[in-house]
Coordinates of C-alpha atoms in Angstrom, one line a residue:
M278 CA -24.9 -1.3 -11.2
T279 CA -22.5 -2.5 -14.0
T280 CA -20.7 0.9 -13.9
Q281 CA -20.4 0.6 -10.1
L282 CA -18.7 -2.8 -10.3
I283 CA -16.3 -1.7 -13.0
K284 CA -15.2 1.2 -10.9
T285 CA -14.7 -0.8 -8.0
A286 CA -12.7 -3.4 -9.9
S287 CA -10.7 -0.5 -11.5
R288 CA -9.9 0.9 -7.9
K289 CA -8.9 -2.5 -6.6
K290 CA -6.5 -2.9 -9.6
N291 CA -4.9 0.3 -9.0
Q292 CA -4.4 -0.4 -5.4
I293 CA -2.8 -3.8 -6.1
L294 CA -0.6 -2.2 -8.7
L295 CA 0.5 0.4 -6.1
V296 CA 1.3 -2.1 -3.5
V297 CA 3.5 -4.3 -6.1
I298 CA 5.5 -1.1 -7.1
T299 CA 6.1 -0.1 -3.4
V300 CA 7.2 -3.6 -2.3
S301 CA 9.3 -4.0 -5.4
S302 CA 11.0 -0.8 -4.9
L303 CA 11.7 -1.5 -1.2
T304 CA 13.1 -4.9 -2.2
L305 CA 15.5 -3.2 -4.8
L306 CA 16.8 -0.9 -2.0
I307 CA 17.8 -3.9 0.4
P308 CA 21.6 -3.9 0.4
W309 CA 22.1 -7.8 -0.3
P310 CA 25.3 -9.4 0.9
G311 CA 28.2 -8.8 -1.3
H312 CA 26.6 -5.9 -3.0
G313 CA 29.1 -3.0 -3.7
A314 CA 29.2 0.0 -6.3
D315 CA 32.0 2.5 -7.0
Y316 CA 30.1 5.5 -8.1
L317 CA 32.3 7.8 -9.8
H318 CA 32.1 10.9 -12.1
I319 CA 28.7 11.2 -13.3
T320 CA 27.3 9.0 -10.3
D321 CA 29.2 11.0 -7.7
S322 CA 28.4 14.4 -9.2
G323 CA 24.8 13.8 -8.6
F324 CA 24.3 15.3 -12.0
V325 CA 21.4 13.1 -12.9
G326 CA 19.5 14.2 -9.8
L327 CA 19.9 18.1 -10.4
P328 CA 16.4 19.6 -10.4
I329 CA 15.2 21.0 -13.7
S330 CA 12.2 22.6 -12.7
V331 CA 12.5 26.2 -10.9
R332 CA 8.8 26.0 -9.7
A333 CA 9.7 22.6 -8.0
M334 CA 12.9 24.0 -6.7
G335 CA 10.9 26.8 -4.9
M336 CA 9.1 24.0 -3.2
G337 CA 12.1 22.1 -1.9
G338 CA 12.0 19.9 -4.9
A339 CA 8.6 18.1 -3.5
F340 CA 7.1 17.5 -6.9
V341 CA 6.8 13.7 -7.4
A342 CA 3.0 13.9 -6.7
I343 CA 2.3 17.2 -8.4
A344 CA 4.0 16.9 -11.7
D345 CA 1.6 18.7 -13.7
D346 CA 4.0 20.7 -15.9
Y347 CA 7.2 20.1 -17.9
G348 CA 8.9 19.5 -14.7
A349 CA 7.2 16.0 -14.6
C350 CA 9.8 14.9 -17.1
H351 CA 12.3 14.9 -14.3
F352 CA 10.2 14.2 -11.1
N353 CA 7.6 11.8 -12.4
P354 CA 6.8 11.2 -16.1
A355 CA 3.4 9.6 -15.2
G356 CA 2.1 13.1 -14.5
L357 CA 2.6 14.2 -18.0
V358 CA -1.0 13.1 -18.6
Q359 CA -2.1 16.3 -16.6
I360 CA -0.7 18.7 -19.3
K361 CA -3.4 20.2 -21.4
Q362 CA -1.1 22.4 -23.7
R363 CA 2.1 22.0 -25.4
Q364 CA 5.0 23.5 -23.3
L365 CA 8.4 24.8 -23.9
G366 CA 10.6 25.4 -20.8
T367 CA 14.1 26.6 -20.1
M368 CA 16.1 27.2 -17.1
H369 CA 19.5 28.6 -16.0
A370 CA 21.2 28.5 -12.7
D371 CA 24.8 29.6 -11.6
L372 CA 25.2 27.0 -8.8
Y373 CA 26.3 28.5 -5.5
G374 CA 27.0 31.9 -7.2
L375 CA 30.7 31.2 -8.0
G376 CA 30.5 31.4 -11.7
L377 CA 32.2 28.0 -12.1
L378 CA 29.1 25.7 -12.3
H379 CA 26.4 26.5 -14.8
H380 CA 23.2 24.3 -15.1
Y381 CA 21.1 24.7 -18.4
F382 CA 17.9 22.9 -19.2
L383 CA 15.6 22.9 -22.2
S384 CA 12.3 20.8 -22.5
F385 CA 9.4 20.4 -24.9
V386 CA 6.3 18.4 -23.9
E387 CA 3.3 17.3 -25.9
P388 CA -0.1 16.8 -24.1
T389 CA -2.0 13.4 -24.6
T390 CA -4.2 12.7 -27.5
G391 CA -5.3 9.4 -26.3
M392 CA -2.0 7.6 -27.2
G393 CA -0.1 9.1 -24.1
A394 CA 1.7 12.3 -23.3
G395 CA 5.5 12.8 -24.2
G396 CA 8.4 15.3 -23.8
I397 CA 12.0 15.5 -24.8
S398 CA 14.4 17.2 -22.7
W399 CA 18.2 18.3 -22.6
S400 CA 20.2 19.1 -19.4
R401 CA 23.7 20.4 -19.2
L402 CA 26.0 20.9 -16.3
S403 CA 29.1 22.9 -17.5
A404 CA 32.1 23.4 -15.2
D405 CA 35.2 25.6 -15.6
L406 CA 37.5 24.6 -12.9
E407 CA 41.0 25.6 -14.0
P408 CA 42.9 23.8 -15.3
E409 CA 40.1 21.2 -15.7
K410 CA 36.9 21.7 -17.7
W411 CA 34.1 19.3 -18.1
N412 CA 30.5 18.9 -19.4
Y413 CA 27.7 16.7 -18.4
D414 CA 24.7 16.4 -21.0
L415 CA 21.5 14.4 -20.2
I416 CA 19.2 13.9 -23.1
F417 CA 15.9 12.0 -22.1
Y418 CA 12.6 11.1 -23.4
S419 CA 9.7 11.0 -21.2
Y420 CA 6.2 9.3 -21.8
G421 CA 3.1 9.0 -19.6
Q422 CA -0.2 7.1 -20.2
L423 CA -3.5 6.7 -18.3
L424 CA -4.4 3.3 -16.8
S425 CA -7.5 2.0 -18.3
P426 CA -8.4 5.5 -19.7
T427 CA -12.3 6.0 -19.8
K428 CA -14.1 9.1 -21.0
S429 CA -16.4 8.8 -18.1
S430 CA -13.8 9.2 -15.4
P431 CA -13.7 12.7 -13.8
K432 CA -10.6 14.8 -15.0
E433 CA -9.5 15.1 -11.4
A434 CA -9.5 11.4 -10.6
F435 CA -7.3 9.0 -12.6
S436 CA -4.2 6.8 -12.5
S437 CA -1.2 6.7 -14.9
W438 CA 2.2 5.3 -15.5
G439 CA 5.3 6.6 -17.2
V440 CA 8.8 6.1 -18.1
N441 CA 12.2 8.0 -18.8
I442 CA 14.7 6.9 -21.2
K443 CA 18.0 8.7 -20.6
Y444 CA 21.2 9.1 -22.6
L445 CA 24.2 10.5 -20.8
K446 CA 27.3 12.1 -22.1
H447 CA 30.5 13.1 -19.9
N448 CA 33.5 15.0 -21.5
T449 CA 36.4 16.2 -19.5
T450 CA 40.1 17.1 -20.0
W451 CA 41.1 13.5 -19.0
E452 CA 38.5 11.2 -20.2
E453 CA 35.0 10.8 -21.8
G454 CA 32.2 8.6 -21.0
S455 CA 28.5 7.8 -22.0
G456 CA 25.6 5.7 -20.8
Y457 CA 22.0 5.1 -20.5
G458 CA 19.4 4.9 -17.8
L459 CA 15.7 3.9 -17.3
D460 CA 13.2 5.3 -14.9
A461 CA 9.6 3.9 -14.1
A462 CA 7.0 5.9 -12.6
F463 CA 3.3 5.8 -11.3
F464 CA 0.7 8.5 -10.4
I465 CA -2.7 8.6 -8.7
R466 CA -4.7 11.9 -8.7
R467 CA -7.8 12.4 -6.6
R468 CA -9.7 15.7 -6.0
K469 CA -7.8 16.8 -2.9
F470 CA -5.0 14.0 -2.7
S471 CA -2.4 12.8 -5.0
W472 CA 0.3 10.2 -4.8
G473 CA 3.4 9.5 -6.9
A474 CA 6.3 7.1 -7.1
N475 CA 9.4 7.2 -9.3
V476 CA 12.0 4.6 -9.5
E477 CA 15.1 6.2 -11.0
N478 CA 17.9 4.3 -12.7
L479 CA 16.0 1.1 -12.6
V480 CA 18.5 -0.1 -15.4
S481 CA 21.5 1.9 -16.1
Q482 CA 25.0 1.7 -17.3
V483 CA 28.1 4.2 -17.8
K484 CA 30.9 3.0 -20.0
W485 CA 34.2 5.2 -19.9
G486 CA 37.0 5.4 -22.4
T487 CA 39.0 2.9 -20.5
Q488 CA 36.3 0.4 -21.2
R489 CA 35.4 0.6 -17.4
K490 CA 31.6 0.1 -16.7
E491 CA 29.5 1.5 -13.8
S492 CA 26.0 1.6 -12.8
M493 CA 24.1 4.8 -11.6
P494 CA 22.7 4.5 -8.1
L495 CA 19.2 3.3 -8.0
T496 CA 16.9 5.8 -6.2
V497 CA 13.3 5.5 -5.3
K498 CA 11.2 8.7 -4.6
L499 CA 7.8 8.6 -3.3
G500 CA 5.4 11.7 -2.9
T501 CA 2.1 12.9 -1.7
V502 CA 0.3 16.2 -2.0
Y503 CA -2.8 17.7 -0.5
R504 CA -4.7 20.4 -2.2
F505 CA -6.5 22.6 0.5
S506 CA -8.0 24.8 -2.2
S507 CA -7.7 25.7 -5.9
R508 CA -5.2 28.2 -5.0
G509 CA -2.8 26.2 -2.5
L510 CA -1.2 22.9 -1.8
L511 CA 1.3 21.1 0.6
A512 CA 3.6 18.3 -0.8
L513 CA 5.9 15.9 0.8
D514 CA 8.5 13.7 -0.8
I515 CA 10.7 11.0 0.5
G516 CA 13.9 9.6 -1.4
A517 CA 15.9 6.5 -0.6
S518 CA 18.7 4.4 -2.1
R519 CA 20.4 1.2 -1.2
E520 CA 23.1 3.1 0.6
D521 CA 20.8 5.7 2.3
F522 CA 17.3 4.8 3.9
P523 CA 16.0 7.5 3.8
R524 CA 18.1 9.6 1.6
E525 CA 16.2 12.8 1.9
I526 CA 12.9 14.4 2.9
R527 CA 11.4 17.4 1.0
L528 CA 8.5 19.5 2.3
G529 CA 7.1 22.1 0.0
S530 CA 4.0 24.5 -0.3
E531 CA 2.6 26.6 -3.1
W532 CA 0.0 29.5 -2.6
W533 CA -1.6 31.7 -5.3
P534 CA -2.7 34.7 -3.3
M535 CA -3.7 36.5 -6.5
Q536 CA -4.4 35.6 -10.2
G537 CA -1.1 35.5 -11.9
M538 CA 1.3 35.2 -9.0
G539 CA 2.5 32.4 -6.7
I540 CA 4.4 32.1 -3.7
R541 CA 6.6 28.9 -2.8
L542 CA 8.4 27.8 0.3
G543 CA 10.3 24.5 0.8
I544 CA 12.4 22.6 3.2
V545 CA 15.0 19.9 2.4
K546 CA 16.6 17.4 4.8
I547 CA 19.6 15.4 3.5
F548 CA 20.5 12.2 5.4
Q549 CA 23.7 11.1 3.4
K550 CA 27.1 11.2 4.8
S551 CA 27.4 14.8 4.2
A552 CA 24.1 15.6 6.1
D553 CA 22.5 18.9 5.2
S554 CA 19.4 21.0 5.6
R555 CA 18.4 23.7 3.2
I556 CA 15.5 26.3 2.8
T557 CA 14.1 27.2 -0.4
A558 CA 11.7 29.8 -1.6
G559 CA 10.2 31.0 -5.0
L560 CA 7.9 33.1 -7.0
G561 CA 6.0 32.4 -10.0
F562 CA 4.2 34.7 -12.4
H563 CA 1.7 33.6 -15.1
I564 CA 1.1 36.0 -18.0
P565 CA -1.8 35.0 -20.3
V566 CA -1.0 36.5 -23.8
G567 CA -4.1 35.3 -25.4
K568 CA -6.0 32.2 -26.3
K569 CA -4.6 32.1 -29.8
I570 CA -1.2 33.0 -28.6
G571 CA -0.7 31.0 -25.3
N572 CA 0.6 31.8 -21.8
I573 CA 4.0 32.8 -20.6
E574 CA 5.4 31.8 -17.2
F575 CA 8.4 33.2 -15.4
D576 CA 9.7 31.3 -12.2
Y577 CA 12.3 32.4 -9.8
A578 CA 13.8 30.2 -6.9
F579 CA 16.2 30.8 -4.1
S580 CA 18.1 28.0 -2.2
Y581 CA 19.9 28.8 1.1
N582 CA 23.1 26.9 1.8
R583 CA 24.8 27.3 5.3
D584 CA 28.2 26.2 3.9
L585 CA 28.4 27.6 0.4
R586 CA 26.9 30.8 -1.3
H587 CA 23.2 30.6 -2.2
T588 CA 21.9 29.6 -5.6
H589 CA 19.4 31.4 -7.7
Y590 CA 17.4 29.7 -10.3
F591 CA 15.6 31.3 -13.2
S592 CA 13.1 29.9 -15.7
L593 CA 10.9 30.9 -18.5
S594 CA 8.3 28.6 -20.0
Y595 CA 5.7 29.1 -22.9
S596 CA 2.3 27.2 -23.1
F597 CA 0.6 27.2 -26.3

């Protein structure tokens, strides 16, 4: 009887917390009178929103409610509590196949030991646009922790929260800038369904060499996923900002038809001024090396773009 009351109280607390986060997020998105923002350079480039998970990219970037590998560092740090092994992840992409824009990523995550899971990541966007050259660097620390952790809770049913602390650096031929940002996230996992929320750039500032200061656009991303079996899932993400509501909708799926090989598909609909639709696809190969050595995973994703060349993403990760 006592255990049942505790579980009921815990469920109510999680429901109340989710409602508070959702309402607060929507309130932040309301364009209050007199509000204006001039998002330049880092903010206009969309660099801080570039995907860092090739697995997620294959699913159209619908990963907020999945977040069960190092990609959680970007999409939803609260999901880091699902990781059972240390992970080292890398990624490279020649954006649009032009040889001018290169995106690199490196991440290391540590599973929870009771005090929460953590990860540190580095992302770089490098451009060689003669006569101008520039680099964007993003270094961030991610942390996730269970809400009211209890040993009696089933592994597939829990709630968690997480944060990202970000440092940005921008170097160009003309000027330099640096800044910081803070993300706050929430995650609920059940046997078949999961829900996630990530408020990006809840607090942010970018300062330029001219002493000009700017804020990065606040973005709210909500996601849900349904696992129809241990081999497949279907995910949906919705993103919004003060300027665009909704900003984007992402639908993705993952299916493992055989042990060690996964197939992914995704659709992305962008609702900003430059409205766009994209189709993505991907493959994943899981290679167990041995219990004492670990596992290697190779991921590939393809993004179809109607106006520019297509982009191929490659990733190699190691779990140990």
